[in-house]
Amino acid sequence: MKSYPLACLPERVEIYEVGPRDGLQNEPTRIDVDTKVEFISRLGDAGLRTIEVTSFVSPRLIPQLGDADELLSRLPHIDGMRYAVLVPNETGLDRLLSTGALSTGALSTGVLSTGATDIAIFASASETFSQRNLNKTISESLAMFQPVVDRALAGGISVRGYISMCFGDPWEGTVQIEQAVDVALQLLEMGCNKISLGDTIGVATPGHVSRLIASLRDKGVQTAQMAVHFHDTYGQALSNTLVALSTGVVTVDSSAGGLGGCPYAKSATGNLATEDLIWMLNGLGVETGVDISSLVATSCWMAKKLGRTSPSRVVQALSADC
Ligand code: MG
């Protein structure tokens, strides 16, 4: 593909692949651990270098990820790979630590070995979602996360803070920018090295994205400390991504094949598909290090395991039988 660069975009974007965790946890079909290991290995072969592989949430709540312990012990060794896992609370952290599959000291040495290098915690910008998802107020949830963050940092593990419902939620409607900024500042203060601005139900539009990022910058947050996590419910994910990149954000969350949705969103289309993102970035001449053909083949393979077609436009366009 010939590229036509635009001014004000980064030379390279870091894709934070969420398919194995955010994708599969929202798929009704249960995928076995052998297939997950192969999936992660194939994502690595395609060139992805940051993958959120699973969550140490209670298997009772999310049975799709009930094999987190075994999966962690079987992660493929891939040069330069960073593996992240979602940790909802101290019980989850204890489970993660008991697997022994950690690359501690990764931050200081830059030498990675097989195992998790990063954890992620999951906060909300909306009180109602916090109550429904975590059964806690926002401030109670942040108090719950503090010891998780402290213990992770003490062990050389870096922590990403997700903020869900940054733009709107199904109960409160539009979420005020100040609310999202307030939670972001608290997560950074707590020790998170990056915050992921989540549009969990896909209602963000480009101007809203631009204003939220500007408000964060006004409070001293650097774009290097931000990631964006868009959902394509209303077809806005790529427009929103482009605006975020033009402000200096360089980390974008996406899901191979568009895996996963959100149980609270109004359409089957959920996470921004990694292939759709890469197609746009290839056209803009922005490097990602990912081979799109290899990724499309992987997403087709996974779609067959799930018994459905991929919602990604690019996967559909580039593969005859998917
Ligand atoms: Mg998501």
mmCIF file of C-alpha atoms and ligand atoms in Angstrom:
data_model
loop_
_atom_site.group_PDB
_atom_site.id
_atom_site.type_symbol
_atom_site.label_atom_id
_atom_site.label_comp_id
_atom_site.label_asym_id
_atom_site.label_seq_id
_atom_site.Cartn_x
_atom_site.Cartn_y
_atom_site.Cartn_z
ATOM 1 C CA MET A 1 0.000 0.000 0.000
ATOM 2 C CA LYS A 2 1.352 3.420 -0.901
ATOM 3 C CA SER A 3 1.264 5.698 2.085
ATOM 4 C CA TYR A 4 0.187 9.319 2.229
ATOM 5 C CA PRO A 5 1.394 10.806 5.519
ATOM 6 C CA LEU A 6 -0.410 13.564 7.378
ATOM 7 C CA ALA A 7 1.322 16.218 9.432
ATOM 8 C CA CYS A 8 1.161 16.049 13.230
ATOM 9 C CA LEU A 9 1.047 12.254 13.512
ATOM 10 C CA PRO A 10 3.614 10.134 15.350
ATOM 11 C CA GLU A 11 6.120 8.080 13.325
ATOM 12 C CA ARG A 12 5.236 4.970 15.235
ATOM 13 C CA VAL A 13 2.242 3.766 17.229
ATOM 14 C CA GLU A 14 2.346 1.181 19.973
ATOM 15 C CA ILE A 15 -0.592 -1.155 19.644
ATOM 16 C CA TYR A 16 -1.780 -2.565 22.965
ATOM 17 C CA GLU A 17 -3.500 -5.762 21.869
ATOM 18 C CA VAL A 18 -6.455 -6.700 24.084
ATOM 19 C CA GLY A 19 -7.981 -9.583 22.086
ATOM 20 C CA PRO A 20 -7.029 -12.468 24.399
ATOM 21 C CA ARG A 21 -8.419 -10.642 27.464
ATOM 22 C CA ASP A 22 -10.977 -7.938 26.618
ATOM 23 C CA GLY A 23 -11.934 -9.820 23.450
ATOM 24 C CA LEU A 24 -12.355 -13.360 24.697
ATOM 25 C CA GLN A 25 -13.905 -12.389 28.033
ATOM 26 C CA ASN A 26 -16.849 -10.923 26.132
ATOM 27 C CA GLU A 27 -17.264 -13.821 23.704
ATOM 28 C CA PRO A 28 -19.933 -16.362 24.654
ATOM 29 C CA THR A 29 -17.913 -19.276 23.237
ATOM 30 C CA ARG A 30 -15.323 -20.672 25.641
ATOM 31 C CA ILE A 31 -11.849 -21.079 24.101
ATOM 32 C CA ASP A 32 -9.530 -23.748 25.527
ATOM 33 C CA VAL A 33 -6.104 -22.903 26.876
ATOM 34 C CA ASP A 34 -4.171 -24.631 24.057
ATOM 35 C CA THR A 35 -5.951 -22.433 21.527
ATOM 36 C CA LYS A 36 -5.264 -19.325 23.625
ATOM 37 C CA VAL A 37 -1.547 -20.138 23.745
ATOM 38 C CA GLU A 38 -1.532 -20.589 19.975
ATOM 39 C CA PHE A 39 -3.501 -17.350 19.541
ATOM 40 C CA ILE A 40 -0.972 -15.369 21.596
ATOM 41 C CA SER A 41 1.904 -16.980 19.756
ATOM 42 C CA ARG A 42 0.358 -16.066 16.402
ATOM 43 C CA LEU A 43 -0.251 -12.469 17.546
ATOM 44 C CA GLY A 44 3.427 -12.281 18.477
ATOM 45 C CA ASP A 45 4.454 -13.753 15.107
ATOM 46 C CA ALA A 46 2.375 -11.054 13.385
ATOM 47 C CA GLY A 47 4.522 -8.463 15.172
ATOM 48 C CA LEU A 48 2.432 -7.378 18.154
ATOM 49 C CA ARG A 49 4.684 -6.653 21.142
ATOM 50 C CA THR A 50 2.276 -5.682 23.906
ATOM 51 C CA ILE A 51 -0.522 -8.112 24.604
ATOM 52 C CA GLU A 52 -2.959 -8.173 27.498
ATOM 53 C CA VAL A 53 -3.347 -11.909 27.817
ATOM 54 C CA THR A 54 -5.886 -12.561 30.564
ATOM 55 C CA SER A 55 -7.460 -11.397 33.801
ATOM 56 C CA PHE A 56 -7.163 -12.717 37.332
ATOM 57 C CA VAL A 57 -10.792 -11.953 37.975
ATOM 58 C CA SER A 58 -12.870 -14.576 39.777
ATOM 59 C CA PRO A 59 -13.575 -17.517 37.420
ATOM 60 C CA ARG A 60 -17.098 -17.465 38.848
ATOM 61 C CA LEU A 61 -17.665 -14.019 37.311
ATOM 62 C CA ILE A 62 -15.817 -14.566 34.027
ATOM 63 C CA PRO A 63 -15.497 -18.289 33.334
ATOM 64 C CA GLN A 64 -13.998 -17.560 29.890
ATOM 65 C CA LEU A 65 -10.770 -16.509 31.652
ATOM 66 C CA GLY A 66 -10.860 -19.141 34.395
ATOM 67 C CA ASP A 67 -7.654 -20.686 33.034
ATOM 68 C CA ALA A 68 -5.520 -17.590 33.765
ATOM 69 C CA ASP A 69 -3.106 -19.490 36.037
ATOM 70 C CA GLU A 70 -2.341 -22.168 33.459
ATOM 71 C CA LEU A 71 -2.169 -19.687 30.588
ATOM 72 C CA LEU A 72 0.381 -17.560 32.449
ATOM 73 C CA SER A 73 2.643 -20.551 32.954
ATOM 74 C CA ARG A 74 2.516 -21.335 29.232
ATOM 75 C CA LEU A 75 3.054 -17.931 27.616
ATOM 76 C CA PRO A 76 5.305 -18.224 24.574
ATOM 77 C CA HIS A 77 8.731 -16.617 24.838
ATOM 78 C CA ILE A 78 8.917 -13.885 22.209
ATOM 79 C CA ASP A 79 11.731 -11.344 22.004
ATOM 80 C CA GLY A 80 10.738 -7.880 23.134
ATOM 81 C CA MET A 81 7.260 -8.967 24.193
ATOM 82 C CA ARG A 82 5.452 -7.309 27.078
ATOM 83 C CA TYR A 83 2.633 -9.342 28.548
ATOM 84 C CA ALA A 84 0.024 -7.593 30.651
ATOM 85 C CA VAL A 85 -2.683 -9.084 32.829
ATOM 86 C CA LEU A 86 -5.722 -7.472 34.383
ATOM 87 C CA VAL A 87 -5.751 -7.680 38.165
ATOM 88 C CA PRO A 88 -9.032 -6.613 39.778
ATOM 89 C CA ASN A 89 -7.981 -6.686 43.440
ATOM 90 C CA GLU A 90 -5.442 -8.090 45.906
ATOM 91 C CA THR A 91 -6.912 -11.594 45.624
ATOM 92 C CA GLY A 92 -6.200 -11.449 41.895
ATOM 93 C CA LEU A 93 -2.688 -10.178 42.557
ATOM 94 C CA ASP A 94 -2.061 -13.043 44.985
ATOM 95 C CA ARG A 95 -3.201 -15.493 42.318
ATOM 96 C CA LEU A 96 -0.907 -13.892 39.754
ATOM 97 C CA LEU A 97 2.064 -13.944 42.134
ATOM 98 C CA SER A 98 1.427 -17.593 42.991
ATOM 99 C CA THR A 99 1.928 -18.565 39.331
ATOM 100 C CA GLY A 100 5.511 -17.309 39.533
ATOM 101 C CA ALA A 101 5.178 -16.267 35.894
ATOM 102 C CA LEU A 102 6.475 -12.743 36.255
ATOM 103 C CA SER A 103 9.284 -10.807 34.664
ATOM 104 C CA THR A 104 10.169 -8.801 37.729
ATOM 105 C CA GLY A 105 12.721 -6.081 37.372
ATOM 106 C CA ALA A 106 11.739 -5.746 33.733
ATOM 107 C CA LEU A 107 11.349 -2.013 34.030
ATOM 108 C CA SER A 108 14.812 -1.380 35.361
ATOM 109 C CA THR A 109 16.778 -3.833 33.252
ATOM 110 C CA GLY A 110 14.890 -3.763 29.982
ATOM 111 C CA VAL A 111 15.509 -7.509 29.763
ATOM 112 C CA LEU A 112 12.282 -9.403 29.410
ATOM 113 C CA SER A 113 11.650 -13.047 29.973
ATOM 114 C CA THR A 114 8.507 -15.117 29.750
ATOM 115 C CA GLY A 115 5.807 -13.937 32.106
ATOM 116 C CA ALA A 116 3.813 -10.853 32.916
ATOM 117 C CA THR A 117 5.661 -7.540 32.857
ATOM 118 C CA ASP A 118 2.660 -5.327 33.445
ATOM 119 C CA ILE A 119 -0.610 -5.421 35.274
ATOM 120 C CA ALA A 120 -3.708 -3.381 34.627
ATOM 121 C CA ILE A 121 -6.382 -2.194 37.025
ATOM 122 C CA PHE A 122 -9.865 -1.191 35.956
ATOM 123 C CA ALA A 123 -11.510 1.960 37.298
ATOM 124 C CA SER A 124 -14.530 3.881 36.037
ATOM 125 C CA ALA A 125 -15.269 7.535 35.326
ATOM 126 C CA SER A 126 -18.944 6.934 36.050
ATOM 127 C CA GLU A 127 -20.302 6.237 39.544
ATOM 128 C CA THR A 128 -23.113 4.048 38.257
ATOM 129 C CA PHE A 129 -20.798 1.785 36.270
ATOM 130 C CA SER A 130 -18.401 1.567 39.196
ATOM 131 C CA GLN A 131 -21.269 0.395 41.392
ATOM 132 C CA ARG A 132 -22.557 -2.075 38.814
ATOM 133 C CA ASN A 133 -19.204 -3.456 37.748
ATOM 134 C CA LEU A 134 -17.263 -3.416 41.022
ATOM 135 C CA ASN A 135 -20.011 -2.933 43.597
ATOM 136 C CA LYS A 136 -18.032 0.036 44.913
ATOM 137 C CA THR A 137 -18.052 3.808 44.602
ATOM 138 C CA ILE A 138 -15.214 5.259 42.544
ATOM 139 C CA SER A 139 -13.330 6.293 45.656
ATOM 140 C CA GLU A 140 -13.853 2.886 47.292
ATOM 141 C CA SER A 141 -12.512 1.235 44.142
ATOM 142 C CA LEU A 142 -9.417 3.439 44.118
ATOM 143 C CA ALA A 143 -8.793 2.599 47.776
ATOM 144 C CA MET A 144 -9.046 -1.097 46.850
ATOM 145 C CA PHE A 145 -6.490 -0.645 44.042
ATOM 146 C CA GLN A 146 -3.885 1.231 46.080
ATOM 147 C CA PRO A 147 -2.322 -1.841 47.765
ATOM 148 C CA VAL A 148 -2.396 -3.687 44.423
ATOM 149 C CA VAL A 149 -0.427 -0.868 42.808
ATOM 150 C CA ASP A 150 1.975 -0.541 45.753
ATOM 151 C CA ARG A 151 2.793 -4.240 45.782
ATOM 152 C CA ALA A 152 3.173 -4.426 41.996
ATOM 153 C CA LEU A 153 5.521 -1.449 41.858
ATOM 154 C CA ALA A 154 7.566 -2.848 44.738
ATOM 155 C CA GLY A 155 8.012 -6.013 42.656
ATOM 156 C CA GLY A 156 9.155 -4.172 39.535
ATOM 157 C CA ILE A 157 5.871 -4.604 37.703
ATOM 158 C CA SER A 158 4.405 -1.557 35.990
ATOM 159 C CA VAL A 159 0.725 -0.703 36.302
ATOM 160 C CA ARG A 160 -1.700 0.616 33.706
ATOM 161 C CA GLY A 161 -4.925 2.196 34.877
ATOM 162 C CA TYR A 162 -7.980 1.678 32.729
ATOM 163 C CA ILE A 163 -10.730 4.234 33.031
ATOM 164 C CA SER A 164 -13.950 2.889 31.600
ATOM 165 C CA MET A 165 -16.943 5.003 30.534
ATOM 166 C CA CYS A 166 -14.808 8.129 30.011
ATOM 167 C CA PHE A 167 -17.279 9.654 27.565
ATOM 168 C CA GLY A 168 -20.683 8.305 28.433
ATOM 169 C CA ASP A 169 -22.454 5.450 30.150
ATOM 170 C CA PRO A 170 -25.853 3.839 29.600
ATOM 171 C CA TRP A 171 -27.335 5.153 32.870
ATOM 172 C CA GLU A 172 -25.887 8.638 33.351
ATOM 173 C CA GLY A 173 -25.598 9.622 29.679
ATOM 174 C CA THR A 174 -22.685 11.908 28.887
ATOM 175 C CA VAL A 175 -19.894 11.662 31.439
ATOM 176 C CA GLN A 176 -18.423 15.045 32.328
ATOM 177 C CA ILE A 177 -14.833 15.613 31.244
ATOM 178 C CA GLU A 178 -13.912 16.710 34.790
ATOM 179 C CA GLN A 179 -15.011 13.327 36.148
ATOM 180 C CA ALA A 180 -12.711 11.409 33.787
ATOM 181 C CA VAL A 181 -9.852 13.839 34.465
ATOM 182 C CA ASP A 182 -10.317 13.481 38.210
ATOM 183 C CA VAL A 183 -10.075 9.678 38.090
ATOM 184 C CA ALA A 184 -7.083 9.855 35.722
ATOM 185 C CA LEU A 185 -5.175 12.155 38.060
ATOM 186 C CA GLN A 186 -5.853 9.873 41.015
ATOM 187 C CA LEU A 187 -4.642 6.794 39.117
ATOM 188 C CA LEU A 188 -1.433 8.545 38.078
ATOM 189 C CA GLU A 189 -0.915 9.825 41.615
ATOM 190 C CA MET A 190 -1.352 6.266 42.839
ATOM 191 C CA GLY A 191 1.553 5.112 40.665
ATOM 192 C CA CYS A 192 0.063 4.027 37.333
ATOM 193 C CA ASN A 193 2.509 4.705 34.513
ATOM 194 C CA LYS A 194 -0.234 4.978 31.930
ATOM 195 C CA ILE A 195 -3.957 5.596 31.856
ATOM 196 C CA SER A 196 -6.167 4.103 29.184
ATOM 197 C CA LEU A 197 -9.109 6.341 28.289
ATOM 198 C CA GLY A 198 -11.932 3.914 27.626
ATOM 199 C CA ASP A 199 -15.009 4.544 25.528
ATOM 200 C CA THR A 200 -16.704 1.421 26.793
ATOM 201 C CA ILE A 201 -20.002 1.899 24.946
ATOM 202 C CA GLY A 202 -18.558 3.620 21.900
ATOM 203 C CA VAL A 203 -20.322 6.981 22.240
ATOM 204 C CA ALA A 204 -17.277 9.247 21.906
ATOM 205 C CA THR A 205 -16.934 11.585 18.956
ATOM 206 C CA PRO A 206 -13.698 13.307 17.856
ATOM 207 C CA GLY A 207 -14.299 16.713 19.441
ATOM 208 C CA HIS A 208 -15.051 15.103 22.806
ATOM 209 C CA VAL A 209 -11.844 13.067 22.575
ATOM 210 C CA SER A 210 -9.830 16.154 21.736
ATOM 211 C CA ARG A 211 -11.293 18.086 24.686
ATOM 212 C CA LEU A 212 -10.685 15.300 27.177
ATOM 213 C CA ILE A 213 -7.038 15.004 26.106
ATOM 214 C CA ALA A 214 -6.624 18.801 26.205
ATOM 215 C CA SER A 215 -8.095 18.907 29.723
ATOM 216 C CA LEU A 216 -5.683 16.217 30.873
ATOM 217 C CA ARG A 217 -2.757 18.128 29.369
ATOM 218 C CA ASP A 218 -3.920 21.277 31.131
ATOM 219 C CA LYS A 219 -3.553 19.353 34.387
ATOM 220 C CA GLY A 220 0.006 18.360 33.494
ATOM 221 C CA VAL A 221 -0.632 14.863 32.132
ATOM 222 C CA GLN A 222 1.624 14.076 29.172
ATOM 223 C CA THR A 223 0.285 12.350 26.091
ATOM 224 C CA ALA A 224 2.965 9.675 26.624
ATOM 225 C CA GLN A 225 1.065 8.765 29.797
ATOM 226 C CA MET A 226 -2.178 8.220 27.880
ATOM 227 C CA ALA A 227 -3.576 5.358 25.850
ATOM 228 C CA VAL A 228 -6.916 5.370 24.068
ATOM 229 C CA HIS A 229 -9.397 2.509 24.065
ATOM 230 C CA PHE A 230 -12.198 3.017 21.599
ATOM 231 C CA HIS A 231 -15.192 0.905 20.729
ATOM 232 C CA ASP A 232 -16.745 0.992 17.279
ATOM 233 C CA THR A 233 -20.395 0.780 18.334
ATOM 234 C CA TYR A 234 -21.334 3.871 16.325
ATOM 235 C CA GLY A 235 -18.521 3.627 13.755
ATOM 236 C CA GLN A 236 -16.429 6.357 15.400
ATOM 237 C CA ALA A 237 -13.433 4.393 16.660
ATOM 238 C CA LEU A 238 -10.993 5.251 13.858
ATOM 239 C CA SER A 239 -11.985 8.933 13.717
ATOM 240 C CA ASN A 240 -11.497 9.150 17.450
ATOM 241 C CA THR A 241 -8.148 7.378 17.184
ATOM 242 C CA LEU A 242 -6.904 9.741 14.478
ATOM 243 C CA VAL A 243 -7.750 12.768 16.597
ATOM 244 C CA ALA A 244 -5.998 11.260 19.621
ATOM 245 C CA LEU A 245 -2.879 10.544 17.543
ATOM 246 C CA SER A 246 -2.849 14.100 16.230
ATOM 247 C CA THR A 247 -2.615 15.367 19.821
ATOM 248 C CA GLY A 248 0.482 13.249 20.491
ATOM 249 C CA VAL A 249 -0.982 10.044 21.949
ATOM 250 C CA VAL A 250 1.052 7.049 20.711
ATOM 251 C CA THR A 251 -0.573 4.066 22.434
ATOM 252 C CA VAL A 252 -3.791 2.619 21.043
ATOM 253 C CA ASP A 253 -5.723 -0.333 22.455
ATOM 254 C CA SER A 254 -7.336 -2.641 19.923
ATOM 255 C CA SER A 255 -8.532 -6.191 19.571
ATOM 256 C CA ALA A 256 -7.523 -8.624 16.816
ATOM 257 C CA GLY A 257 -10.463 -9.225 14.511
ATOM 258 C CA GLY A 258 -12.588 -6.876 16.650
ATOM 259 C CA LEU A 259 -13.063 -9.640 19.201
ATOM 260 C CA GLY A 260 -15.325 -8.894 22.114
ATOM 261 C CA GLY A 261 -18.033 -6.394 22.646
ATOM 262 C CA CYS A 262 -19.480 -4.860 25.714
ATOM 263 C CA PRO A 263 -22.498 -6.330 27.464
ATOM 264 C CA TYR A 264 -23.739 -2.778 28.086
ATOM 265 C CA ALA A 265 -23.360 -1.522 24.498
ATOM 266 C CA LYS A 266 -26.134 -1.457 21.948
ATOM 267 C CA SER A 267 -24.491 -3.234 19.018
ATOM 268 C CA ALA A 268 -22.504 -6.363 18.363
ATOM 269 C CA THR A 269 -19.549 -4.240 17.338
ATOM 270 C CA GLY A 270 -17.211 -3.720 20.249
ATOM 271 C CA ASN A 271 -13.499 -3.120 20.447
ATOM 272 C CA LEU A 272 -11.749 -1.351 17.605
ATOM 273 C CA ALA A 273 -10.333 -4.120 15.408
ATOM 274 C CA THR A 274 -6.540 -4.184 15.287
ATOM 275 C CA GLU A 275 -6.661 -4.826 11.524
ATOM 276 C CA ASP A 276 -8.838 -1.742 10.918
ATOM 277 C CA LEU A 277 -6.372 0.333 12.925
ATOM 278 C CA ILE A 278 -3.343 -1.038 11.070
ATOM 279 C CA TRP A 279 -4.954 -0.503 7.673
ATOM 280 C CA MET A 280 -5.365 3.192 8.485
ATOM 281 C CA LEU A 281 -1.874 3.516 9.960
ATOM 282 C CA ASN A 282 -0.301 1.741 6.971
ATOM 283 C CA GLY A 283 -2.058 4.208 4.689
ATOM 284 C CA LEU A 284 -0.673 7.077 6.750
ATOM 285 C CA GLY A 285 2.838 5.609 6.768
ATOM 286 C CA VAL A 286 2.781 5.255 10.563
ATOM 287 C CA GLU A 287 4.838 2.279 11.721
ATOM 288 C CA THR A 288 3.326 -0.428 13.899
ATOM 289 C CA GLY A 289 5.658 -3.366 13.259
ATOM 290 C CA VAL A 290 2.644 -5.583 12.553
ATOM 291 C CA ASP A 291 2.118 -7.621 9.389
ATOM 292 C CA ILE A 292 -1.519 -7.180 8.462
ATOM 293 C CA SER A 293 -1.839 -10.345 6.333
ATOM 294 C CA SER A 294 -0.539 -12.509 9.099
ATOM 295 C CA LEU A 295 -2.900 -10.867 11.587
ATOM 296 C CA VAL A 296 -5.913 -11.256 9.293
ATOM 297 C CA ALA A 297 -5.125 -14.968 8.895
ATOM 298 C CA THR A 298 -4.992 -15.284 12.701
ATOM 299 C CA SER A 299 -8.302 -13.489 13.162
ATOM 300 C CA CYS A 300 -9.951 -15.724 10.552
ATOM 301 C CA TRP A 301 -8.622 -18.774 12.340
ATOM 302 C CA MET A 302 -10.023 -17.473 15.659
ATOM 303 C CA ALA A 303 -13.378 -16.521 14.077
ATOM 304 C CA LYS A 304 -13.747 -20.147 12.988
ATOM 305 C CA LYS A 305 -13.001 -21.343 16.530
ATOM 306 C CA LEU A 306 -15.729 -18.992 17.763
ATOM 307 C CA GLY A 307 -18.108 -20.098 15.039
ATOM 308 C CA ARG A 308 -18.820 -16.631 13.729
ATOM 309 C CA THR A 309 -17.493 -14.071 11.276
ATOM 310 C CA SER A 310 -15.168 -11.281 12.320
ATOM 311 C CA PRO A 311 -16.831 -7.855 12.612
ATOM 312 C CA SER A 312 -13.638 -6.218 11.275
ATOM 313 C CA ARG A 313 -14.167 -4.579 7.879
ATOM 314 C CA VAL A 314 -10.527 -5.167 6.988
ATOM 315 C CA VAL A 315 -10.639 -8.839 7.939
ATOM 316 C CA GLN A 316 -13.741 -9.249 5.795
ATOM 317 C CA ALA A 317 -12.192 -7.355 2.875
ATOM 318 C CA LEU A 318 -8.892 -9.216 2.911
ATOM 319 C CA SER A 319 -10.123 -12.758 3.396
ATOM 320 C CA ALA A 320 -12.400 -14.612 1.072
ATOM 321 C CA ASP A 321 -13.732 -17.106 3.574
ATOM 322 C CA CYS A 322 -14.050 -15.215 6.829
HETATM 323 MG MG MG B 1 -12.821 -2.816 25.305
#
